[in-house]
Amino acid sequence: SYDDRDDLVFSVEPSGPSTPPPSVALAADPVAALTNGTTTLSWETSDVASCSATGGAGTTWPGTTIPANASGSQEVTLPTTAGAVEFGVSCNGAAGATAEKAVTVEVYAPVAISGFGAAPDTVLAGASTSLTWTTSGAASCTPTGGDGTNWSSLTVGTSSSGTSVELPNVGEVSFGLTCVGQVAGDTATAGPVTVTAVSPPSVELAADPVAAL
C-alpha cells in the first residue's frame, strides 16, 4: 500500500526575538515640601523609543528632557501655593506600546502663628490669665516658658480662644508657644508675652486710743 505521509513537506518559519514592553520608574524625594521649596525627581527608562515629562503644573518640571533607555534626576522648584502636585513620565515603545509613571508631592505652606497674647496682662497672685492664639499650617503646638505655672504641662491645640493659666506667685511670668508644620524641620515660635502677678491689696486699721470716755 502507498503511504502518502512520506511525501509530506513541513516548513517552519523562524520566530524572531520578542520585543519587551517599555518600562519606566519614577520617584520623588522628598514627597512633602514647603511652597517654593524643591524636590528631586529620579527616573529610569528601558526598552523605549522616546519619553517626555508630564504634569508638574506651576513647577520647573514641564519641558524636562527625559532621555530614552537611561536614568537621571532633576531638582524641581515647587509652586508658591499649597496643594498636591502630580509629576509624570510618559514613554513610547515598539509597536505603539506605551508606559507611564506618576508620583505626587504634597506642597504645604510654612507654619505660622498669629495673635498670641494674654489677657489680662496683670492679675492678682493666685488668679488666672487667658492665653489665645491661631495658627496656619500647624500640625501641633507646644507651650514654652510659664515658669511657676502649669502652662508648660498643658496639652494645647493649634488654636485657642482662651486657655486659662493660673499664676500662683507674685512676679512676672513669660509665656511662649512653638508649633511645627507638616514638613520636617518647619517650625514657628511666638512670644514671649509677659503677665505680672501682684500681691492682693492689704488694709491696716488702728485706733488710738483704744479706750476713751
PDB file of C-alpha atoms in Angstrom:
ATOM      1  CA  SER A   1       0.000   0.000   0.000  1.00  0.00           C
ATOM      2  CA  TYR A   2       1.013   3.605  -0.504  1.00  0.00           C
ATOM      3  CA  ASP A   3       1.535   5.829   2.482  1.00  0.00           C
ATOM      4  CA  ASP A   4       1.397   9.464   1.353  1.00  0.00           C
ATOM      5  CA  ARG A   5       2.791  10.646   4.644  1.00  0.00           C
ATOM      6  CA  ASP A   6       6.248  10.031   3.220  1.00  0.00           C
ATOM      7  CA  ASP A   7       5.658  12.827   0.715  1.00  0.00           C
ATOM      8  CA  LEU A   8       4.708  15.486   3.275  1.00  0.00           C
ATOM      9  CA  VAL A   9       6.977  18.526   3.475  1.00  0.00           C
ATOM     10  CA  PHE A  10       6.928  20.726   6.585  1.00  0.00           C
ATOM     11  CA  SER A  11       8.008  24.353   6.607  1.00  0.00           C
ATOM     12  CA  VAL A  12       8.854  26.078   9.879  1.00  0.00           C
ATOM     13  CA  GLU A  13       9.111  29.851   9.944  1.00  0.00           C
ATOM     14  CA  PRO A  14      11.829  31.022  12.325  1.00  0.00           C
ATOM     15  CA  SER A  15      10.454  33.292  15.051  1.00  0.00           C
ATOM     16  CA  GLY A  16      12.289  36.493  15.845  1.00  0.00           C
ATOM     17  CA  PRO A  17      13.147  37.638  19.328  1.00  0.00           C
ATOM     18  CA  SER A  18      10.184  39.039  21.311  1.00  0.00           C
ATOM     19  CA  THR A  19      10.159  42.782  21.952  1.00  0.00           C
ATOM     20  CA  PRO A  20       9.980  43.595  25.656  1.00  0.00           C
ATOM     21  CA  PRO A  21       7.412  46.192  26.688  1.00  0.00           C
ATOM     22  CA  PRO A  22       8.588  49.703  27.563  1.00  0.00           C
ATOM     23  CA  SER A  23       9.366  50.303  31.214  1.00  0.00           C
ATOM     24  CA  VAL A  24       9.627  53.471  33.295  1.00  0.00           C
ATOM     25  CA  ALA A  25      10.243  54.126  37.003  1.00  0.00           C
ATOM     26  CA  LEU A  26       9.833  57.497  38.743  1.00  0.00           C
ATOM     27  CA  ALA A  27      10.367  58.630  42.353  1.00  0.00           C
ATOM     28  CA  ALA A  28      10.334  61.931  44.267  1.00  0.00           C
ATOM     29  CA  ASP A  29      12.392  62.893  47.327  1.00  0.00           C
ATOM     30  CA  PRO A  30      11.012  64.415  49.446  1.00  0.00           C
ATOM     31  CA  VAL A  31       7.333  63.672  48.851  1.00  0.00           C
ATOM     32  CA  ALA A  32       6.324  66.553  51.164  1.00  0.00           C
ATOM     33  CA  ALA A  33       7.869  70.017  50.948  1.00  0.00           C
ATOM     34  CA  LEU A  34       7.172  73.701  51.538  1.00  0.00           C
ATOM     35  CA  THR A  35       5.842  76.142  48.973  1.00  0.00           C
ATOM     36  CA  ASN A  36       8.591  77.432  46.693  1.00  0.00           C
ATOM     37  CA  GLY A  37      10.813  74.634  48.000  1.00  0.00           C
ATOM     38  CA  THR A  38      12.329  71.825  45.964  1.00  0.00           C
ATOM     39  CA  THR A  39      12.021  68.101  45.398  1.00  0.00           C
ATOM     40  CA  THR A  40      14.268  65.824  43.342  1.00  0.00           C
ATOM     41  CA  LEU A  41      12.667  63.583  40.742  1.00  0.00           C
ATOM     42  CA  SER A  42      14.597  60.470  39.694  1.00  0.00           C
ATOM     43  CA  TRP A  43      13.688  58.224  36.757  1.00  0.00           C
ATOM     44  CA  GLU A  44      14.855  55.166  34.848  1.00  0.00           C
ATOM     45  CA  THR A  45      13.582  54.037  31.447  1.00  0.00           C
ATOM     46  CA  SER A  46      14.249  50.915  29.359  1.00  0.00           C
ATOM     47  CA  ASP A  47      13.051  49.442  26.054  1.00  0.00           C
ATOM     48  CA  VAL A  48      11.628  52.808  24.993  1.00  0.00           C
ATOM     49  CA  ALA A  49      11.936  54.921  21.881  1.00  0.00           C
ATOM     50  CA  SER A  50      11.130  58.282  23.444  1.00  0.00           C
ATOM     51  CA  CYS A  51       9.954  59.790  26.715  1.00  0.00           C
ATOM     52  CA  SER A  52       8.560  63.097  27.932  1.00  0.00           C
ATOM     53  CA  ALA A  53       7.855  64.834  31.250  1.00  0.00           C
ATOM     54  CA  THR A  54       4.177  65.249  32.125  1.00  0.00           C
ATOM     55  CA  GLY A  55       2.285  67.057  34.878  1.00  0.00           C
ATOM     56  CA  GLY A  56       4.064  69.332  37.336  1.00  0.00           C
ATOM     57  CA  ALA A  57       1.934  72.415  36.646  1.00  0.00           C
ATOM     58  CA  GLY A  58       3.376  75.507  38.319  1.00  0.00           C
ATOM     59  CA  THR A  59       6.814  73.906  38.719  1.00  0.00           C
ATOM     60  CA  THR A  60      10.013  73.719  36.672  1.00  0.00           C
ATOM     61  CA  TRP A  61       9.280  70.096  35.668  1.00  0.00           C
ATOM     62  CA  PRO A  62       7.457  70.710  32.337  1.00  0.00           C
ATOM     63  CA  GLY A  63       9.934  70.659  29.456  1.00  0.00           C
ATOM     64  CA  THR A  64      12.458  68.491  31.300  1.00  0.00           C
ATOM     65  CA  THR A  65      14.344  66.233  28.853  1.00  0.00           C
ATOM     66  CA  ILE A  66      13.899  62.531  29.625  1.00  0.00           C
ATOM     67  CA  PRO A  67      16.481  60.511  27.609  1.00  0.00           C
ATOM     68  CA  ALA A  68      15.370  57.116  26.303  1.00  0.00           C
ATOM     69  CA  ASN A  69      16.790  53.986  27.940  1.00  0.00           C
ATOM     70  CA  ALA A  70      18.639  55.883  30.634  1.00  0.00           C
ATOM     71  CA  SER A  71      18.384  57.008  34.242  1.00  0.00           C
ATOM     72  CA  GLY A  72      18.562  60.539  35.540  1.00  0.00           C
ATOM     73  CA  SER A  73      17.378  63.049  38.111  1.00  0.00           C
ATOM     74  CA  GLN A  74      16.251  66.653  38.226  1.00  0.00           C
ATOM     75  CA  GLU A  75      15.768  69.092  41.110  1.00  0.00           C
ATOM     76  CA  VAL A  76      12.389  70.759  40.675  1.00  0.00           C
ATOM     77  CA  THR A  77      11.193  74.037  42.190  1.00  0.00           C
ATOM     78  CA  LEU A  78       7.690  73.695  43.631  1.00  0.00           C
ATOM     79  CA  PRO A  79       4.743  76.121  43.343  1.00  0.00           C
ATOM     80  CA  THR A  80       4.217  79.121  45.604  1.00  0.00           C
ATOM     81  CA  THR A  81       0.772  77.829  46.594  1.00  0.00           C
ATOM     82  CA  ALA A  82      -0.036  74.780  48.716  1.00  0.00           C
ATOM     83  CA  GLY A  83      -1.586  71.623  47.286  1.00  0.00           C
ATOM     84  CA  ALA A  84      -0.814  68.244  45.759  1.00  0.00           C
ATOM     85  CA  VAL A  85       1.295  68.252  42.588  1.00  0.00           C
ATOM     86  CA  GLU A  86       1.495  65.230  40.298  1.00  0.00           C
ATOM     87  CA  PHE A  87       4.617  64.597  38.225  1.00  0.00           C
ATOM     88  CA  GLY A  88       4.814  62.034  35.461  1.00  0.00           C
ATOM     89  CA  VAL A  89       6.954  60.422  32.773  1.00  0.00           C
ATOM     90  CA  SER A  90       5.339  59.031  29.621  1.00  0.00           C
ATOM     91  CA  CYS A  91       7.282  56.777  27.236  1.00  0.00           C
ATOM     92  CA  ASN A  92       6.635  55.192  23.823  1.00  0.00           C
ATOM     93  CA  GLY A  93       7.939  51.750  22.925  1.00  0.00           C
ATOM     94  CA  ALA A  94       7.765  49.438  19.925  1.00  0.00           C
ATOM     95  CA  ALA A  95       4.533  48.737  18.015  1.00  0.00           C
ATOM     96  CA  GLY A  96       2.659  51.551  19.736  1.00  0.00           C
ATOM     97  CA  ALA A  97       3.234  50.296  23.272  1.00  0.00           C
ATOM     98  CA  THR A  98       3.381  52.947  25.995  1.00  0.00           C
ATOM     99  CA  ALA A  99       4.442  53.166  29.620  1.00  0.00           C
ATOM    100  CA  GLU A 100       3.637  55.857  32.161  1.00  0.00           C
ATOM    101  CA  LYS A 101       4.565  56.522  35.770  1.00  0.00           C
ATOM    102  CA  ALA A 102       3.424  59.292  38.119  1.00  0.00           C
ATOM    103  CA  VAL A 103       4.268  60.426  41.649  1.00  0.00           C
ATOM    104  CA  THR A 104       2.559  63.005  43.875  1.00  0.00           C
ATOM    105  CA  VAL A 105       4.317  65.593  46.037  1.00  0.00           C
ATOM    106  CA  GLU A 106       2.351  67.357  48.784  1.00  0.00           C
ATOM    107  CA  VAL A 107       3.191  71.066  48.981  1.00  0.00           C
ATOM    108  CA  TYR A 108       2.490  72.853  52.274  1.00  0.00           C
ATOM    109  CA  ALA A 109       2.547  76.497  53.338  1.00  0.00           C
ATOM    110  CA  PRO A 110       5.069  77.250  56.114  1.00  0.00           C
ATOM    111  CA  VAL A 111       3.639  77.095  59.626  1.00  0.00           C
ATOM    112  CA  ALA A 112       2.728  80.477  61.117  1.00  0.00           C
ATOM    113  CA  ILE A 113       1.426  81.680  64.491  1.00  0.00           C
ATOM    114  CA  SER A 114      -0.650  84.824  64.896  1.00  0.00           C
ATOM    115  CA  GLY A 115      -2.474  86.618  67.685  1.00  0.00           C
ATOM    116  CA  PHE A 116      -0.535  85.050  70.551  1.00  0.00           C
ATOM    117  CA  GLY A 117      -1.393  87.081  73.626  1.00  0.00           C
ATOM    118  CA  ALA A 118      -2.540  87.076  77.238  1.00  0.00           C
ATOM    119  CA  ALA A 119      -5.438  88.920  78.857  1.00  0.00           C
ATOM    120  CA  PRO A 120      -5.365  90.348  81.361  1.00  0.00           C
ATOM    121  CA  ASP A 121      -1.641  91.039  81.493  1.00  0.00           C
ATOM    122  CA  THR A 122      -1.791  91.937  85.201  1.00  0.00           C
ATOM    123  CA  VAL A 123      -3.521  89.694  87.729  1.00  0.00           C
ATOM    124  CA  LEU A 124      -3.581  89.099  91.458  1.00  0.00           C
ATOM    125  CA  ALA A 125      -1.342  86.260  92.583  1.00  0.00           C
ATOM    126  CA  GLY A 126      -3.462  83.107  92.587  1.00  0.00           C
ATOM    127  CA  ALA A 127      -5.700  84.376  89.777  1.00  0.00           C
ATOM    128  CA  SER A 128      -5.629  83.342  86.123  1.00  0.00           C
ATOM    129  CA  THR A 129      -4.891  84.864  82.738  1.00  0.00           C
ATOM    130  CA  SER A 130      -6.196  83.651  79.389  1.00  0.00           C
ATOM    131  CA  LEU A 131      -3.820  82.849  76.514  1.00  0.00           C
ATOM    132  CA  THR A 132      -5.094  82.946  72.932  1.00  0.00           C
ATOM    133  CA  TRP A 133      -3.566  82.182  69.508  1.00  0.00           C
ATOM    134  CA  THR A 134      -4.276  80.993  65.982  1.00  0.00           C
ATOM    135  CA  THR A 135      -2.054  79.188  63.506  1.00  0.00           C
ATOM    136  CA  SER A 136      -1.912  78.198  59.863  1.00  0.00           C
ATOM    137  CA  GLY A 137      -0.177  75.119  58.516  1.00  0.00           C
ATOM    138  CA  ALA A 138       0.483  73.738  62.015  1.00  0.00           C
ATOM    139  CA  ALA A 139       0.488  70.049  62.823  1.00  0.00           C
ATOM    140  CA  SER A 140       0.943  70.535  66.581  1.00  0.00           C
ATOM    141  CA  CYS A 141       1.909  73.159  69.157  1.00  0.00           C
ATOM    142  CA  THR A 142       3.813  73.036  72.448  1.00  0.00           C
ATOM    143  CA  PRO A 143       3.777  75.590  75.308  1.00  0.00           C
ATOM    144  CA  THR A 144       7.101  77.096  76.379  1.00  0.00           C
ATOM    145  CA  GLY A 145       8.035  79.284  79.328  1.00  0.00           C
ATOM    146  CA  GLY A 146       5.431  79.892  82.015  1.00  0.00           C
ATOM    147  CA  ASP A 147       7.797  79.174  84.903  1.00  0.00           C
ATOM    148  CA  GLY A 148       5.937  78.527  88.133  1.00  0.00           C
ATOM    149  CA  THR A 149       2.638  77.857  86.335  1.00  0.00           C
ATOM    150  CA  ASN A 150       1.004  74.822  84.754  1.00  0.00           C
ATOM    151  CA  TRP A 151       1.429  76.269  81.219  1.00  0.00           C
ATOM    152  CA  SER A 152       4.305  74.065  80.095  1.00  0.00           C
ATOM    153  CA  SER A 153       2.491  70.888  81.215  1.00  0.00           C
ATOM    154  CA  LEU A 154      -0.663  71.596  79.205  1.00  0.00           C
ATOM    155  CA  THR A 155      -1.588  69.776  76.019  1.00  0.00           C
ATOM    156  CA  VAL A 156      -2.697  72.538  73.670  1.00  0.00           C
ATOM    157  CA  GLY A 157      -4.180  72.642  70.199  1.00  0.00           C
ATOM    158  CA  THR A 158      -3.174  74.566  67.106  1.00  0.00           C
ATOM    159  CA  SER A 159      -5.525  77.385  68.107  1.00  0.00           C
ATOM    160  CA  SER A 160      -7.236  78.611  71.258  1.00  0.00           C
ATOM    161  CA  SER A 161      -9.847  81.215  72.004  1.00  0.00           C
ATOM    162  CA  GLY A 162      -8.824  81.175  75.649  1.00  0.00           C
ATOM    163  CA  THR A 163      -6.591  78.780  77.604  1.00  0.00           C
ATOM    164  CA  SER A 164      -6.687  79.602  81.301  1.00  0.00           C
ATOM    165  CA  VAL A 165      -3.412  79.597  83.242  1.00  0.00           C
ATOM    166  CA  GLU A 166      -3.131  80.329  86.959  1.00  0.00           C
ATOM    167  CA  LEU A 167      -0.269  82.459  88.287  1.00  0.00           C
ATOM    168  CA  PRO A 168       0.214  81.316  91.888  1.00  0.00           C
ATOM    169  CA  ASN A 169       3.173  83.528  92.759  1.00  0.00           C
ATOM    170  CA  VAL A 170       3.917  87.242  92.753  1.00  0.00           C
ATOM    171  CA  GLY A 171       6.153  88.329  89.860  1.00  0.00           C
ATOM    172  CA  GLU A 172       6.456  88.452  86.087  1.00  0.00           C
ATOM    173  CA  VAL A 173       5.947  85.297  84.018  1.00  0.00           C
ATOM    174  CA  SER A 174       6.792  84.969  80.323  1.00  0.00           C
ATOM    175  CA  PHE A 175       4.809  82.637  78.083  1.00  0.00           C
ATOM    176  CA  GLY A 176       5.753  81.286  74.662  1.00  0.00           C
ATOM    177  CA  LEU A 177       4.489  78.865  72.017  1.00  0.00           C
ATOM    178  CA  THR A 178       6.253  76.653  69.461  1.00  0.00           C
ATOM    179  CA  CYS A 179       4.414  74.996  66.573  1.00  0.00           C
ATOM    180  CA  VAL A 180       5.633  72.502  63.990  1.00  0.00           C
ATOM    181  CA  GLY A 181       4.316  72.240  60.448  1.00  0.00           C
ATOM    182  CA  GLN A 182       3.527  69.363  58.122  1.00  0.00           C
ATOM    183  CA  VAL A 183       7.092  69.222  56.778  1.00  0.00           C
ATOM    184  CA  ALA A 184      10.074  68.037  58.820  1.00  0.00           C
ATOM    185  CA  GLY A 185      12.064  70.965  60.183  1.00  0.00           C
ATOM    186  CA  ASP A 186       9.310  73.551  59.673  1.00  0.00           C
ATOM    187  CA  THR A 187       8.724  75.373  62.982  1.00  0.00           C
ATOM    188  CA  ALA A 188       7.420  78.707  64.224  1.00  0.00           C
ATOM    189  CA  THR A 189       7.641  80.382  67.607  1.00  0.00           C
ATOM    190  CA  ALA A 190       5.597  83.113  69.278  1.00  0.00           C
ATOM    191  CA  GLY A 191       6.180  85.205  72.350  1.00  0.00           C
ATOM    192  CA  PRO A 192       7.252  85.813  74.897  1.00  0.00           C
ATOM    193  CA  VAL A 193       4.238  87.572  76.306  1.00  0.00           C
ATOM    194  CA  THR A 194       4.602  88.710  79.895  1.00  0.00           C
ATOM    195  CA  VAL A 195       1.966  88.602  82.607  1.00  0.00           C
ATOM    196  CA  THR A 196       2.535  90.219  86.010  1.00  0.00           C
ATOM    197  CA  ALA A 197       1.079  88.750  89.183  1.00  0.00           C
ATOM    198  CA  VAL A 198       0.777  91.249  92.017  1.00  0.00           C
ATOM    199  CA  SER A 199       0.029  90.908  95.709  1.00  0.00           C
ATOM    200  CA  PRO A 200      -3.564  91.403  96.789  1.00  0.00           C
ATOM    201  CA  PRO A 201      -4.129  94.823  98.404  1.00  0.00           C
ATOM    202  CA  SER A 202      -3.993  94.937 102.154  1.00  0.00           C
ATOM    203  CA  VAL A 203      -5.631  97.283 104.634  1.00  0.00           C
ATOM    204  CA  GLU A 204      -4.348  98.164 108.082  1.00  0.00           C
ATOM    205  CA  LEU A 205      -6.607  99.810 110.646  1.00  0.00           C
ATOM    206  CA  ALA A 206      -5.658 101.110 114.063  1.00  0.00           C
ATOM    207  CA  ALA A 207      -7.395 103.154 116.746  1.00  0.00           C
ATOM    208  CA  ASP A 208      -5.708 105.447 119.228  1.00  0.00           C
ATOM    209  CA  PRO A 209      -6.656 105.408 121.937  1.00  0.00           C
ATOM    210  CA  VAL A 210      -8.422 102.138 122.079  1.00  0.00           C
ATOM    211  CA  ALA A 211     -10.390 103.242 125.152  1.00  0.00           C
ATOM    212  CA  ALA A 212     -11.999 106.580 125.788  1.00  0.00           C
ATOM    213  CA  LEU A 213     -14.777 108.284 127.803  1.00  0.00           C
TER     214      LEU A 213
END
